Amino acid sequence: MAEKKTDARVRYTKMMIRNAFTSLLKEKTLAKVTVTDICSRAGINRATFYSHYKDPVDLMEHLENELLENIVDIINESIASGDAELGKILPHILSFIQNEADVCLIFTSDLSNTGFLMRCLRLIENRFVMAWTTRCGISEELADELYLYGAMGSVGLLHKWLYFGCPQSPEYMADLIIKLFNRGASAFNLCQK
C-alpha cells in the first residue's frame, strides 16, 4: 500500500514539475528556464527536482520521450486490435497530440526545431514506405525520399494546427496528411491509386 502512495506522490510531483515547466516555456526560451524557476513555480525544492531530472534540458528530453512512447503505445494497441491501416492509426495519434497540445506546441514553437514532429512522423514511416513499394512498385529508396518530402510538409501542417488550437478534427487532419502523401506519389505517375 505504501508503494502505491509513493507512486501517486511521484506522479503528482512530476505533474507539478511538468506544468510549471510548460508554463515557463510559454514565457521564455528553454535556455532561460532555470531549475530555480521550475521549483518556485511547482512549489517544490531543488532536491526534489534533482531526484527526477538533471536540468531543464533533461526534463525537456524526458517529456518528449514520454510523448513518443505514448504514441508508440497507440500504434501497438491499434495493430493489436486489428486496426493496422494507417488511416485508422493516424487519427488516434493526432487525437493524442491534440490532448497534449500544450506540450506539443512547445516542442514545435520554433519551426526550425522540427525534431519532435519528425520523430512522430518517423514512427509511421514504414507503413507509408511499405504501401508505396508494394502498391506502386517503386524502390524503397524512392519511397523514403517521397516520405521525407511529405513529412516535412506535414510538420508544417501540424505546427499550424497546434498553433491555432487544433480547429480541425484529428480525423480531418489525418485524412489530409494521407491524401497529400499519396498525391505526392501519384503526381510522379509512380502509383495509380
Coordinates of C-alpha atoms in Angstrom, one line a residue:
M1 CA 0.0 0.0 0.0
A2 CA 2.9 2.4 0.8
E3 CA 4.3 1.7 -2.6
K4 CA 1.1 3.0 -4.3
K5 CA 1.1 6.1 -2.2
T6 CA 4.7 6.8 -3.2
D7 CA 3.9 6.2 -6.8
A8 CA 1.0 8.6 -6.6
R9 CA 3.2 11.2 -4.9
V10 CA 5.9 10.8 -7.5
R11 CA 3.3 11.1 -10.3
Y12 CA 1.8 14.2 -8.7
T13 CA 5.3 15.8 -8.2
K14 CA 6.2 15.1 -11.9
M15 CA 2.9 16.5 -13.0
M16 CA 3.6 19.7 -11.0
I17 CA 7.1 19.9 -12.4
R18 CA 5.7 19.4 -16.0
N19 CA 3.0 22.0 -15.5
A20 CA 5.5 24.6 -14.1
F21 CA 8.0 23.8 -16.9
T22 CA 5.4 24.1 -19.7
S23 CA 4.0 27.4 -18.3
L24 CA 7.6 28.8 -18.1
L25 CA 8.3 27.8 -21.7
K26 CA 5.4 29.9 -22.8
E27 CA 7.1 32.9 -21.3
K28 CA 10.8 32.3 -22.1
T29 CA 13.1 30.0 -24.1
L30 CA 14.5 26.8 -22.8
A31 CA 17.9 28.3 -22.4
K32 CA 16.5 30.9 -19.9
V33 CA 14.5 28.5 -17.8
T34 CA 16.3 27.6 -14.6
V35 CA 15.8 24.9 -12.0
T36 CA 15.0 27.6 -9.5
D37 CA 12.2 28.9 -11.8
I38 CA 10.7 25.5 -12.1
C39 CA 10.9 24.7 -8.4
S40 CA 9.4 28.1 -7.4
R41 CA 6.5 27.7 -9.8
A42 CA 5.9 24.0 -8.9
G43 CA 6.2 24.7 -5.2
I44 CA 9.0 22.1 -4.6
N45 CA 12.6 22.2 -3.5
R46 CA 15.6 21.8 -5.7
A47 CA 16.4 18.4 -4.2
T48 CA 13.0 17.1 -5.3
F49 CA 13.6 18.4 -8.8
Y50 CA 17.1 16.8 -8.9
S51 CA 15.7 13.4 -7.7
H52 CA 13.9 13.2 -11.1
Y53 CA 15.9 15.3 -13.6
K54 CA 19.4 16.6 -14.1
D55 CA 18.4 20.0 -15.5
P56 CA 15.7 21.7 -17.7
V57 CA 17.1 20.1 -20.9
D58 CA 16.9 16.7 -19.3
L59 CA 13.3 17.4 -18.3
M60 CA 12.5 18.5 -21.9
E61 CA 14.0 15.3 -23.2
H62 CA 12.0 13.2 -20.7
L63 CA 8.8 14.9 -21.8
E64 CA 9.5 14.4 -25.4
N65 CA 10.4 10.7 -25.0
E66 CA 7.3 10.2 -22.8
L67 CA 5.1 11.6 -25.5
L68 CA 6.8 9.5 -28.2
E69 CA 6.4 6.3 -26.0
N70 CA 2.7 7.0 -25.7
I71 CA 2.4 7.3 -29.5
V72 CA 4.3 4.0 -29.9
D73 CA 1.8 2.5 -27.5
I74 CA -1.1 3.9 -29.6
I75 CA 0.4 2.3 -32.7
N76 CA 1.0 -1.0 -31.0
E77 CA -2.6 -1.1 -29.5
S78 CA -4.1 -0.2 -32.9
I79 CA -2.1 -3.0 -34.6
A80 CA -3.0 -5.5 -31.8
S81 CA -6.7 -4.7 -32.2
G82 CA -6.6 -5.2 -35.9
D83 CA -6.5 -1.6 -36.9
A84 CA -3.1 -1.7 -38.6
E85 CA -4.3 0.5 -41.5
L86 CA -2.6 4.0 -41.4
G87 CA -6.0 5.7 -41.9
K88 CA -7.1 4.2 -38.6
I89 CA -3.9 4.7 -36.7
L90 CA -3.1 8.3 -37.6
P91 CA -6.4 9.8 -36.2
H92 CA -5.6 8.2 -32.8
I93 CA -2.1 9.6 -32.9
L94 CA -3.4 13.1 -33.8
S95 CA -6.1 12.9 -31.1
F96 CA -3.3 12.2 -28.6
I97 CA -1.3 15.1 -29.9
Q98 CA -4.4 17.3 -29.6
N99 CA -4.9 16.3 -26.0
E100 CA -1.2 17.1 -25.3
A101 CA -1.3 20.3 -27.4
D102 CA 0.2 22.5 -24.7
V103 CA 3.4 20.4 -24.6
C104 CA 3.5 19.6 -28.3
L105 CA 3.1 23.2 -29.2
I106 CA 6.2 24.0 -27.0
F107 CA 8.2 21.4 -28.9
T108 CA 7.1 22.9 -32.2
S109 CA 7.0 26.6 -31.3
D110 CA 10.1 27.2 -33.4
L111 CA 9.6 25.9 -37.0
S112 CA 13.3 25.4 -37.3
N113 CA 13.0 22.9 -34.5
T114 CA 11.1 20.1 -36.3
G115 CA 12.6 17.3 -34.2
F116 CA 9.6 16.3 -32.2
L117 CA 7.1 16.2 -35.1
M118 CA 9.6 14.5 -37.4
R119 CA 10.2 11.8 -34.7
C120 CA 6.4 11.3 -34.5
L121 CA 6.2 11.0 -38.3
R122 CA 9.1 8.6 -38.3
L123 CA 7.1 6.2 -36.2
I124 CA 4.6 5.7 -39.1
E125 CA 7.2 6.0 -41.9
N126 CA 7.4 2.2 -42.5
R127 CA 3.7 2.0 -43.1
F128 CA 3.8 4.5 -46.0
V129 CA 7.0 3.1 -47.5
M130 CA 5.8 -0.5 -47.4
A131 CA 2.5 0.6 -49.0
W132 CA 4.2 2.5 -51.8
T133 CA 6.8 -0.1 -52.6
T134 CA 4.1 -2.9 -52.6
R135 CA 1.2 -1.0 -54.3
C136 CA 3.3 1.3 -56.6
G137 CA 6.2 -1.0 -57.4
I138 CA 8.8 1.7 -56.6
S139 CA 12.1 1.3 -54.8
E140 CA 12.4 1.7 -51.1
E141 CA 14.9 4.5 -51.6
L142 CA 12.5 6.5 -53.7
A143 CA 9.6 5.8 -51.3
D144 CA 11.8 7.0 -48.4
E145 CA 12.5 10.2 -50.4
L146 CA 8.8 10.8 -51.1
Y147 CA 8.1 10.2 -47.4
L148 CA 10.7 12.7 -46.3
Y149 CA 9.3 15.3 -48.7
G150 CA 5.7 14.7 -47.4
A151 CA 6.8 14.5 -43.8
M152 CA 8.3 18.0 -43.9
G153 CA 5.1 19.4 -45.3
S154 CA 3.1 17.5 -42.6
V155 CA 5.3 19.1 -40.0
G156 CA 4.2 22.5 -41.2
L157 CA 0.6 21.5 -41.3
L158 CA 0.7 20.0 -37.8
H159 CA 2.5 23.0 -36.4
K160 CA -0.2 25.3 -37.8
W161 CA -2.9 23.0 -36.5
L162 CA -1.4 23.1 -33.0
Y163 CA -0.7 26.9 -33.1
F164 CA -4.3 27.7 -34.0
G165 CA -5.7 25.5 -31.3
C166 CA -6.4 22.4 -33.4
P167 CA -9.5 23.8 -35.1
Q168 CA -10.0 20.8 -37.4
S169 CA -10.6 17.3 -36.0
P170 CA -7.8 14.7 -35.8
E171 CA -9.7 12.7 -38.4
Y172 CA -9.7 15.6 -40.8
M173 CA -6.0 16.2 -40.4
A174 CA -5.2 12.5 -40.7
D175 CA -7.2 12.3 -43.9
L176 CA -5.5 15.5 -45.3
I177 CA -2.0 14.2 -44.5
I178 CA -2.7 10.8 -46.0
K179 CA -4.2 12.3 -49.2
L180 CA -1.2 14.7 -49.6
F181 CA 1.3 11.9 -49.1
N182 CA -0.5 9.7 -51.7
R183 CA -0.9 12.7 -54.0
G184 CA 2.9 13.2 -53.9
A185 CA 3.4 9.6 -55.0
S186 CA 0.7 9.8 -57.8
A187 CA 2.0 13.1 -59.1
F188 CA 5.0 11.3 -60.4
N189 CA 2.9 8.7 -62.0
L190 CA 4.5 6.2 -59.7
C191 CA 1.3 5.0 -58.3
Q192 CA -2.1 4.6 -59.9
K193 CA -4.1 4.6 -56.6

